[in-house]
Amino acid sequence: MTLLSRDTELARLHAAFAAAEAGATAIVLIEGAPGCGKSETLRTVAGTARERGATVLWAAATPEGPGTGHRALDEWAEALRTHSARTPGAVPAPATATAFTAAVRGLDGPAPLVICLDDLQYADAASLACLTGATRAPRGTGLFIALTGPLGGPGADARDAVTELLRHPGFDRIRLGRLDRAATAALLRDRHRGVARGESADRLYGRTGGNPLLLRALLSEYDTARPEPTGPFADAVRACLQRCGRPAHDLARALAVLGTHATVERAAAIAGAAPAEAARALAALDETGLTDGPALRHPDIAAAALETLGAAERTRLYGRTAEVLYADRAEAETVASYLRVHGSAPGDWAVRTLCEAGQQALAADEAERAAACLQLAHAGTDDEPTRWRIGLQLAALTWRLTPAAAEQHLDAPLAALRAGRPGAPTGSLARLLVAQGRAAEAAEVLRLAPSGAAALRDLFAVPPASDSDDTLLCAALWTHPGDPREASTAERLLDGTPLAHDTFEPLVQAVRILLHTGHPRRAAARCGELQADAEHRRARGWQAMFASLLGEALVHLGDLAGAERAASAAVAAVAGRGGTFMYRPVAVLVTALTAMGRYDDAARHLPLPLPDRLPDQLPGTVHALPYLQARGRYYLATHRAQAALSEFLDVGRLAERWGLDHRGGLPWRVDAADALLRLRRPGEARVLTTAQLAVPDIGARTRGMALRLHAATEEAHGRPALLTRAIADLRGCGDRLELAKAVADFGRSLQTMGEGPRAGSVIRRAWRLADECDATPLCGEILPDRRRGDAGAEVRRCAPATAEPDVALLSQSERRVAALASAGYTNREIGGKLFVTTSTVEQHLTRIYRKLNISRRQDLPIDLQLDILEHVGVQ
């Protein structure tokens, strides 16, 4: 193989051999770092000597040589034996060092004797004695001894031999260094065919430091694939480390673990080396080309250095590195990164460091890293109050990732408080229980530690009625009833506040306020953005919360398909790790599926475990309330009205117990009244609807729903007026599904009163609303003889072929006339209702047709048919 950049060294070796050819004794020690070509150079010299007729005795010592006899001497003896067999009259092969010396002295001929020893640092003392003896023996022909050894000197036995040889006047020492960039470029040109395109000499030199062994190993890998842990390059790195000696190998592993945090002092402390020993080891690594300054040259070198470590040894090494970095005042996150690999917190210093690193990670919005630090600290401390404190931090943090795990982190401090152990947390524990919806347990904490209630009241604006009752306080904190004036404040908060660890709960509360105050469309728009943000940040718990709230908002808008998609996304985000929070998205999903008539799909989501329904065993989480409501609606839709009523009454008992029976709470009385009407108990239903309408500041949606059912308990002549008010409320809040129910009831009431033409138009409008909501069962109730496709065709035939005209072009008086005309009233009837002449009605209609670019009553927008209910009423 061609030796690159070795011309000077080869010239000196050839000169020494020429001296031996002239009858002198020449001794050359070739020194260099592992991989720099010592053995290759020695083989080149031996080959040249053979070509010129010299007798060459070759031996290569190995690390196990001194323990296995005279390895080098045996190899030389075998070479002499081979030479004796070829050469008549030659001296027989020796069996001992003395005999070897005699045999060397007896060799005669025109060519010199060449003795080669590779890696003299591993040679045994007897073999080395043969070398020194050979230089003292008188000979008739020349003698050339060529040796290789490491930089910095060999072992003790070899040092004595080298010292003896050094006294000889023919001794020379040749040092082989690493290749420079020019030689690296020449080697690259020689191997250009197999090298990856774009690879440069500078890049190769940067990875190998010009070490010939590493260069050739790296270039060989370009014939197949990139370097791998078990490839030639990694093997070459490990060979170099092995030949550098144990101190250098240990230091290299320490440098590999330290990475960008490497200093000589830190690496020495990790390796347990004294400063002088570490300096020598680093020099050996630098000569080999494995390091560049106080760090390993390339990540592939670091990986190869650590590859042979067992799992236990690697763990120990990372733990030791963490200790050294902590003692050297490294950053908390730097130390924590090694503790996380180590897998434990070995002492109070480690617990403190992990907690500090966890807070830093949280500030950087790196939740998974923060959780990993706090979990390790939590497992590593023996101090109970410290463990409880860390557990509370984990509960607040891990909710964004895994709600079920967040709930589990509160179990230990809650048990400690119940057991009366000192140091158990109070206010912060109650606060987190409230945030998780565990109102009953939060109230228990406040009863056990009353001082915690004051801390909660300081953090939140609590309704005055809740001040004297811990249960009411906790429930009120979880879902504040909200005030209509708070909607603008909530919207400003949502618009100007980014999603973060400290803003998650305020943002959730703001969305709830929008829902409770009748702004589902605004809540849905903001929830969609927050859900996408949480999904992008892999915050599965947050994603599930905002997706669930989005589903609730879409249910309030009558968008059942959208609600199903949002709730399904929420369930999928925390599948198997949702804890009690899972009740909420499942409730939205079941509600949407039930309203769409997909009862089998809904049933698959219902078997979530709940306690037996005894008064003192109702679920302790507020997330169970919408689940009970959704299950009741499923029972109602599948003709189990009595079971549904039981569910709705349970919701009512919990709502009353927790102070959630307010304007923004679940309308359990409406649901229960619906069940009672199905059971043909209108009197009891009327009591509930009356009570629901009496709730202070009731929201428009709940009021509209209650008015619709209240109308069902009235005599026929009293229903239209109530339904008119219900439709106005439901149109205002945007709930198309509930609006469809109210419009359908109004159409049926018109039929009862003999208003056939008007009733048919209104009922078709109700069907269309239900169809837009994908409410298949409701469509069947409104027009039972028609399937959605067929009835839809009829409804579409009633609508203009083009986009509906813009009724905003009409004045208020024109809109009243158009509404009555679209509902089927004659011009005379319209004039009588509006107290104007028939001529005035005709003039209004002429202007209406012109503004809307239509020519007949049948082309009037169908939405105008409902304006009669809001603007005119029923007379």
Short mmCIF file of C-alpha atoms in Angstrom, two decimals, residues 348-564:
data_model
loop_
_atom_site.label_atom_id
_atom_site.label_comp_id
_atom_site.label_asym_id
_atom_site.label_seq_id
_atom_site.Cartn_x
_atom_site.Cartn_y
_atom_site.Cartn_z
CA ASP A 348 -30.86 16.05 47.92
CA TRP A 349 -28.61 17.99 45.57
CA ALA A 350 -30.00 16.03 42.65
CA VAL A 351 -33.62 16.59 43.75
CA ARG A 352 -33.06 20.34 44.03
CA THR A 353 -31.32 20.45 40.67
CA LEU A 354 -34.08 18.50 38.96
CA CYS A 355 -36.76 20.76 40.42
CA GLU A 356 -34.89 23.85 39.25
CA ALA A 357 -34.41 22.36 35.79
CA GLY A 358 -38.09 21.44 35.67
CA GLN A 359 -39.11 25.03 36.36
CA GLN A 360 -36.70 26.27 33.69
CA ALA A 361 -38.14 23.80 31.18
CA LEU A 362 -41.64 24.89 32.07
CA ALA A 363 -40.72 28.53 31.54
CA ALA A 364 -39.44 27.51 28.10
CA ASP A 365 -42.74 25.69 27.43
CA GLU A 366 -41.04 22.30 27.24
CA ALA A 367 -43.60 20.34 29.20
CA GLU A 368 -42.30 16.83 28.55
CA ARG A 369 -38.79 17.74 29.70
CA ALA A 370 -40.18 19.51 32.76
CA ALA A 371 -42.32 16.49 33.62
CA ALA A 372 -39.35 14.13 33.25
CA CYS A 373 -37.30 16.25 35.68
CA LEU A 374 -40.06 16.53 38.27
CA GLN A 375 -40.96 12.84 38.07
CA LEU A 376 -37.34 11.89 38.72
CA ALA A 377 -37.14 14.33 41.63
CA HIS A 378 -40.45 13.02 43.01
CA ALA A 379 -39.18 9.44 42.97
CA GLY A 380 -35.81 10.41 44.42
CA THR A 381 -36.76 12.24 47.61
CA ASP A 382 -37.41 10.62 50.96
CA ASP A 383 -38.84 13.79 52.48
CA GLU A 384 -42.65 13.53 52.44
CA PRO A 385 -43.48 17.27 52.33
CA THR A 386 -41.01 17.70 49.49
CA ARG A 387 -42.55 14.76 47.65
CA TRP A 388 -46.04 16.21 48.13
CA ARG A 389 -44.92 19.62 46.88
CA ILE A 390 -43.35 18.10 43.79
CA GLY A 391 -46.44 15.96 43.30
CA LEU A 392 -48.61 19.07 43.19
CA GLN A 393 -46.31 20.62 40.62
CA LEU A 394 -46.56 17.45 38.56
CA ALA A 395 -50.34 17.48 38.83
CA ALA A 396 -50.47 21.01 37.43
CA LEU A 397 -47.98 20.18 34.71
CA THR A 398 -48.95 16.73 33.53
CA TRP A 399 -52.60 17.64 33.00
CA ARG A 400 -51.53 19.15 29.70
CA LEU A 401 -50.06 15.76 28.73
CA THR A 402 -52.01 13.05 30.56
CA PRO A 403 -55.01 14.04 32.70
CA ALA A 404 -55.21 10.63 34.37
CA ALA A 405 -51.61 10.89 35.60
CA ALA A 406 -52.30 14.40 36.87
CA GLU A 407 -55.16 13.05 38.97
CA GLN A 408 -52.96 10.32 40.43
CA HIS A 409 -50.36 12.85 41.58
CA LEU A 410 -52.93 14.33 43.98
CA ASP A 411 -53.80 11.03 45.67
CA ALA A 412 -50.77 10.90 47.98
CA PRO A 413 -51.05 14.46 49.39
CA LEU A 414 -54.81 13.99 49.75
CA ALA A 415 -54.27 10.77 51.71
CA ALA A 416 -51.65 12.51 53.87
CA LEU A 417 -54.06 15.32 54.69
CA ARG A 418 -56.79 12.84 55.59
CA ALA A 419 -54.32 11.00 57.85
CA GLY A 420 -53.42 14.27 59.58
CA ARG A 421 -49.72 14.03 58.76
CA PRO A 422 -47.80 17.29 59.27
CA GLY A 423 -46.72 19.22 56.23
CA ALA A 424 -49.60 18.07 54.04
CA PRO A 425 -50.62 20.82 51.58
CA THR A 426 -54.02 22.50 51.75
CA GLY A 427 -54.80 25.51 49.58
CA SER A 428 -52.76 24.45 46.55
CA LEU A 429 -54.14 20.92 46.81
CA ALA A 430 -57.72 22.21 46.88
CA ARG A 431 -56.97 24.51 43.97
CA LEU A 432 -55.69 21.64 41.82
CA LEU A 433 -58.58 19.39 42.79
CA VAL A 434 -60.93 22.16 41.70
CA ALA A 435 -59.05 22.55 38.41
CA GLN A 436 -59.49 18.82 37.78
CA GLY A 437 -63.22 19.06 38.47
CA ARG A 438 -62.99 17.07 41.73
CA ALA A 439 -65.22 19.45 43.65
CA ALA A 440 -66.24 17.01 46.39
CA GLU A 441 -62.64 16.17 47.31
CA ALA A 442 -61.63 19.82 47.13
CA ALA A 443 -64.39 20.67 49.59
CA GLU A 444 -63.15 17.88 51.88
CA VAL A 445 -59.67 19.42 51.84
CA LEU A 446 -61.08 22.79 52.85
CA ARG A 447 -63.07 21.22 55.66
CA LEU A 448 -59.93 19.47 56.94
CA ALA A 449 -57.87 22.65 56.61
CA PRO A 450 -60.21 25.68 56.67
CA SER A 451 -57.36 28.13 56.16
CA GLY A 452 -57.05 26.91 52.58
CA ALA A 453 -60.42 28.43 51.65
CA ALA A 454 -59.12 31.94 52.22
CA ALA A 455 -56.27 31.31 49.81
CA LEU A 456 -58.73 30.21 47.15
CA ARG A 457 -60.97 33.21 47.68
CA ASP A 458 -57.99 35.50 47.28
CA LEU A 459 -57.24 33.98 43.86
CA PHE A 460 -60.76 34.09 42.42
CA ALA A 461 -63.83 36.27 42.44
CA VAL A 462 -66.22 33.99 44.30
CA PRO A 463 -70.01 34.55 44.31
CA PRO A 464 -71.15 35.80 47.75
CA ALA A 465 -73.53 32.84 48.14
CA SER A 466 -70.55 30.50 48.06
CA ASP A 467 -68.65 32.13 50.90
CA SER A 468 -70.13 30.03 53.65
CA ASP A 469 -70.06 26.62 51.97
CA ASP A 470 -66.84 24.89 50.95
CA THR A 471 -68.56 22.66 48.43
CA LEU A 472 -70.23 25.60 46.76
CA LEU A 473 -66.94 27.48 46.81
CA CYS A 474 -65.08 24.70 45.02
CA ALA A 475 -67.76 24.19 42.41
CA ALA A 476 -68.08 27.92 41.82
CA LEU A 477 -64.35 28.18 41.25
CA TRP A 478 -64.50 25.38 38.70
CA THR A 479 -67.27 26.92 36.65
CA HIS A 480 -68.14 30.48 37.54
CA PRO A 481 -71.75 31.21 36.55
CA GLY A 482 -70.67 34.26 34.64
CA ASP A 483 -72.33 37.59 34.11
CA PRO A 484 -73.38 38.97 30.70
CA ARG A 485 -71.01 41.86 31.26
CA GLU A 486 -68.15 39.42 31.70
CA ALA A 487 -68.41 38.19 28.11
CA SER A 488 -66.51 41.19 26.73
CA THR A 489 -63.81 40.76 29.38
CA ALA A 490 -63.53 37.06 28.56
CA GLU A 491 -63.28 37.82 24.85
CA ARG A 492 -60.50 40.35 25.44
CA LEU A 493 -58.63 37.78 27.49
CA LEU A 494 -59.01 35.17 24.74
CA ASP A 495 -57.89 37.59 22.05
CA GLY A 496 -54.84 38.93 23.86
CA THR A 497 -53.54 35.96 25.87
CA PRO A 498 -51.29 33.24 24.42
CA LEU A 499 -51.72 29.66 25.57
CA ALA A 500 -49.16 28.83 28.27
CA HIS A 501 -48.85 26.90 31.51
CA ASP A 502 -50.03 29.84 33.62
CA THR A 503 -52.77 30.93 31.19
CA PHE A 504 -54.43 27.60 30.45
CA GLU A 505 -56.99 27.72 33.25
CA PRO A 506 -57.91 31.41 32.72
CA LEU A 507 -58.43 30.70 29.01
CA VAL A 508 -60.62 27.69 29.76
CA GLN A 509 -62.62 29.80 32.20
CA ALA A 510 -63.02 32.54 29.61
CA VAL A 511 -64.38 30.06 27.07
CA ARG A 512 -66.84 28.75 29.65
CA ILE A 513 -68.02 32.28 30.34
CA LEU A 514 -68.71 32.81 26.63
CA LEU A 515 -70.71 29.58 26.57
CA HIS A 516 -72.59 30.41 29.76
CA THR A 517 -73.46 33.91 28.55
CA GLY A 518 -74.81 32.78 25.22
CA HIS A 519 -71.94 33.33 22.79
CA PRO A 520 -71.24 29.84 21.44
CA ARG A 521 -70.09 31.06 18.03
CA ARG A 522 -67.33 33.19 19.55
CA ALA A 523 -66.39 30.36 21.91
CA ALA A 524 -66.18 27.91 19.02
CA ALA A 525 -63.94 30.17 16.95
CA ARG A 526 -61.47 30.68 19.81
CA CYS A 527 -61.54 27.02 20.87
CA GLY A 528 -60.59 25.95 17.37
CA GLU A 529 -57.50 28.14 17.50
CA LEU A 530 -56.54 26.99 21.00
CA GLN A 531 -57.07 23.33 20.10
CA ALA A 532 -54.78 23.68 17.07
CA ASP A 533 -52.15 25.42 19.21
CA ALA A 534 -52.30 22.68 21.84
CA GLU A 535 -52.08 19.97 19.18
CA HIS A 536 -49.04 21.65 17.62
CA ARG A 537 -47.35 21.65 21.02
CA ARG A 538 -48.28 18.01 21.68
CA ALA A 539 -50.20 19.03 24.81
CA ARG A 540 -52.75 16.24 24.61
CA GLY A 541 -54.63 17.21 27.76
CA TRP A 542 -55.02 20.81 26.63
CA GLN A 543 -55.97 19.63 23.16
CA ALA A 544 -58.69 17.43 24.62
CA MET A 545 -60.03 20.23 26.82
CA PHE A 546 -60.36 22.77 24.03
CA ALA A 547 -61.68 20.16 21.58
CA SER A 548 -64.29 19.20 24.17
CA LEU A 549 -65.28 22.84 24.71
CA LEU A 550 -65.43 23.28 20.94
CA GLY A 551 -67.78 20.32 20.75
CA GLU A 552 -70.01 21.86 23.46
CA ALA A 553 -70.11 25.15 21.56
CA LEU A 554 -71.02 23.38 18.33
CA VAL A 555 -73.80 21.47 20.09
CA HIS A 556 -75.13 24.85 21.24
CA LEU A 557 -75.11 25.91 17.59
CA GLY A 558 -76.80 22.75 16.34
CA ASP A 559 -73.72 21.64 14.38
CA LEU A 560 -73.92 17.97 15.29
CA ALA A 561 -71.39 16.70 12.75
CA GLY A 562 -68.86 19.32 13.83
CA ALA A 563 -69.49 18.49 17.49
CA GLU A 564 -68.92 14.80 16.77
#
